[in-house]
C-alpha positions as a Python dict, from the first residue, in 0.01 Angstrom:
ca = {
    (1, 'X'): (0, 0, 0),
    (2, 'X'): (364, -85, -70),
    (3, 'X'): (578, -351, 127),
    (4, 'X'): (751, -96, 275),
    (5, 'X'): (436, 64, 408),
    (6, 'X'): (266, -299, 545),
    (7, 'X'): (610, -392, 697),
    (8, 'X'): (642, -26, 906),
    (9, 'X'): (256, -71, 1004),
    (10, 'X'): (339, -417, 1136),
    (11, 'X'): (650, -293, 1318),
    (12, 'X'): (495, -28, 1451),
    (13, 'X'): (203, -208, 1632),
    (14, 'X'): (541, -399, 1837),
    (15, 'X'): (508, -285, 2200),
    (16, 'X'): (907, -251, 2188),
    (17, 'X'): (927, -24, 1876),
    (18, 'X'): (810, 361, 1840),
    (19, 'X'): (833, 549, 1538),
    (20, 'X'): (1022, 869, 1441),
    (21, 'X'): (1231, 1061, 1191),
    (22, 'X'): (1561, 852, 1084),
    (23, 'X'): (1860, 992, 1210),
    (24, 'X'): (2006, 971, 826),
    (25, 'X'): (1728, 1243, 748),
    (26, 'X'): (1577, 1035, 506),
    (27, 'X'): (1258, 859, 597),
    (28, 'X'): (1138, 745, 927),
    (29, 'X'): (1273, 513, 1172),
    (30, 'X'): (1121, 276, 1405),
    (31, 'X'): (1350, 267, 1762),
    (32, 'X'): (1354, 76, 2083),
    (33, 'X'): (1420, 245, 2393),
    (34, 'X'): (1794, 197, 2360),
    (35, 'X'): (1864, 231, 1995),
    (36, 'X'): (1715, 278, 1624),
    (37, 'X'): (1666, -37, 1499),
    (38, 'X'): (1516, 5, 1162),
    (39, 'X'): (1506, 275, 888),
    (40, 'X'): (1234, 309, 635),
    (41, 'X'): (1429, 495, 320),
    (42, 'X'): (1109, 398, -1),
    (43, 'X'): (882, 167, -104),
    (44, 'X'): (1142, -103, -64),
    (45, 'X'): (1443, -66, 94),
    (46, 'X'): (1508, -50, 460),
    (47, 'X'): (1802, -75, 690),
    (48, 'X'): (1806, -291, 961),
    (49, 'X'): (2014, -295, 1307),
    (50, 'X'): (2169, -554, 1400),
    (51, 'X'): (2496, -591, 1620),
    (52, 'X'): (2849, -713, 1523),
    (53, 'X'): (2781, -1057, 1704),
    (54, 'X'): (2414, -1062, 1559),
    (55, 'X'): (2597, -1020, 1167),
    (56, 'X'): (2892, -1235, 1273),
    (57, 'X'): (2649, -1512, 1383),
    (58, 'X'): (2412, -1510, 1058),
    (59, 'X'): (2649, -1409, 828),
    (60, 'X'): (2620, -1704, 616),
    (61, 'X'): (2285, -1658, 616),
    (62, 'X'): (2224, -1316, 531),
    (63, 'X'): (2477, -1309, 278),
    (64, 'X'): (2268, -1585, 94),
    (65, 'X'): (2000, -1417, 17),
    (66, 'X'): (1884, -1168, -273),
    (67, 'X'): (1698, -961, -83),
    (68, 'X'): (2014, -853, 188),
    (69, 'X'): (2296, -645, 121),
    (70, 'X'): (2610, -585, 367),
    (71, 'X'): (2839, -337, 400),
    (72, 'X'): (3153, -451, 526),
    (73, 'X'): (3184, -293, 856),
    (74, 'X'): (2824, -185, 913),
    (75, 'X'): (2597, -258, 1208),
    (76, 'X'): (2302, -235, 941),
    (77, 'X'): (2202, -446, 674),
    (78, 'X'): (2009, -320, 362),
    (79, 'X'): (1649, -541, 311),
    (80, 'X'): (1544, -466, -16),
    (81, 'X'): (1176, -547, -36),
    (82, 'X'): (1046, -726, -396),
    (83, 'X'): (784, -958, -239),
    (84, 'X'): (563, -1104, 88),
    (85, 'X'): (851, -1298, 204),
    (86, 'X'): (1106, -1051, 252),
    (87, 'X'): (853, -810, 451),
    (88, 'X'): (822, -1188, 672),
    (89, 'X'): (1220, -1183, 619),
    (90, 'X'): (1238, -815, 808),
    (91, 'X'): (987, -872, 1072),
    (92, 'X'): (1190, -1178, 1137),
    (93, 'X'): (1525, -1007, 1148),
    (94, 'X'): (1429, -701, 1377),
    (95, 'X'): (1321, -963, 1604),
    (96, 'X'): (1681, -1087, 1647),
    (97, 'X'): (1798, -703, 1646),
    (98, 'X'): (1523, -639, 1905),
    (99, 'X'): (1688, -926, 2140),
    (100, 'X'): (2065, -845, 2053),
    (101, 'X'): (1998, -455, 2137),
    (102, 'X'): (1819, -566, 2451),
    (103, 'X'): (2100, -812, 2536),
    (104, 'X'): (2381, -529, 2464),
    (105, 'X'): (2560, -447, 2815),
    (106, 'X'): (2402, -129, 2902),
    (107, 'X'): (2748, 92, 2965),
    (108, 'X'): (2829, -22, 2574),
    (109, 'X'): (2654, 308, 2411),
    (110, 'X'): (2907, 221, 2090),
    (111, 'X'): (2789, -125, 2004),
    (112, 'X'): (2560, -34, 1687),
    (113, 'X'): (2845, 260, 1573),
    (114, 'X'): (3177, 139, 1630),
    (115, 'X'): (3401, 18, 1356),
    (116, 'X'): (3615, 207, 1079),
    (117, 'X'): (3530, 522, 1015),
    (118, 'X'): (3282, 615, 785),
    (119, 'X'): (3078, 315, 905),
    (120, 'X'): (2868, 511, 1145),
    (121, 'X'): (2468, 524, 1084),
    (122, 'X'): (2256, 311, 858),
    (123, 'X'): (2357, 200, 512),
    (124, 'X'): (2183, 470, 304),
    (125, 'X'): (2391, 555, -13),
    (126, 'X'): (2655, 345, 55),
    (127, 'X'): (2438, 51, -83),
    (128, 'X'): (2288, 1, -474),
    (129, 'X'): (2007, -245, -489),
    (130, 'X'): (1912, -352, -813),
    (131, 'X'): (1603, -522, -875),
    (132, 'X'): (1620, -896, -863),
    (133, 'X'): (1556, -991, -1253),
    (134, 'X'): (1828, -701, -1366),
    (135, 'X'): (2075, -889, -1080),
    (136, 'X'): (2109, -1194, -1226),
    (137, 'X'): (2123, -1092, -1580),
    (138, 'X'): (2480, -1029, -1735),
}
């Protein structure tokens, strides 16, 4: 079983979450009642939901680690999934998009898609991951 494939099955047993085709087209998508929250593209990368004030408030954070990428003016972030701890790392950070979505005034239907344009939807091919060891190396 890949990471990708443990992560979705412990999503997918959240009461809040239901599963689905991703709105990209590519792969399948786990949703709350509101919004799609996470996107399941291979074995190891997935896009995440978050809001503007839920990236503005970790940024720091997520921009620290190896296993995030951002896309300037994205709602999404890109988890790219090499070991145990970043499937912890996801389950972890839907949580927070779970509670940020849910805390979203309800007559804001634009939260998760405004910004420039072009920065609609999920971060699929508009973010490389290379693998971790190949990263570092120069």
């Amino acid at each position: 079983m890949t990471l990708a494939q443990r992560a979705f099955e412990r999503l997918h047993a959240w009461p809040d979450l239901s599963a689905g085709p991703a709105s990209c087209r590519t792969g399948r998508a786990l949703r709350s009642v509101r919004d799609e929250i996470v996107h399941f593209h291979s074995d190891r990368d997935v896009d995440l939901h978050l809001t503007h004030r839920a990236i503005q408030r970790f940024q720091y954070d997520l921009g620290g680690s190896t296993a995030i990428r951002l896309v300037p003016g994205s709602r999404w972030v890109t988890v790219h999934l090499d070991c145990d701890a970043d499937v912890d790392l996801l389950l972890s950070l839907t949580s927070i998009a779970l509670k940020a979505h849910q805390s979203r005034p309800t007559g804001d239907l634009t939260a998760g898609l405004s910004g420039p344009p072009g920065t609609a939807g999920c971060n699929y091919h508009r973010v490389t991951v290379l693998p971790r060891c190949a990263a570092g190396e120069a």
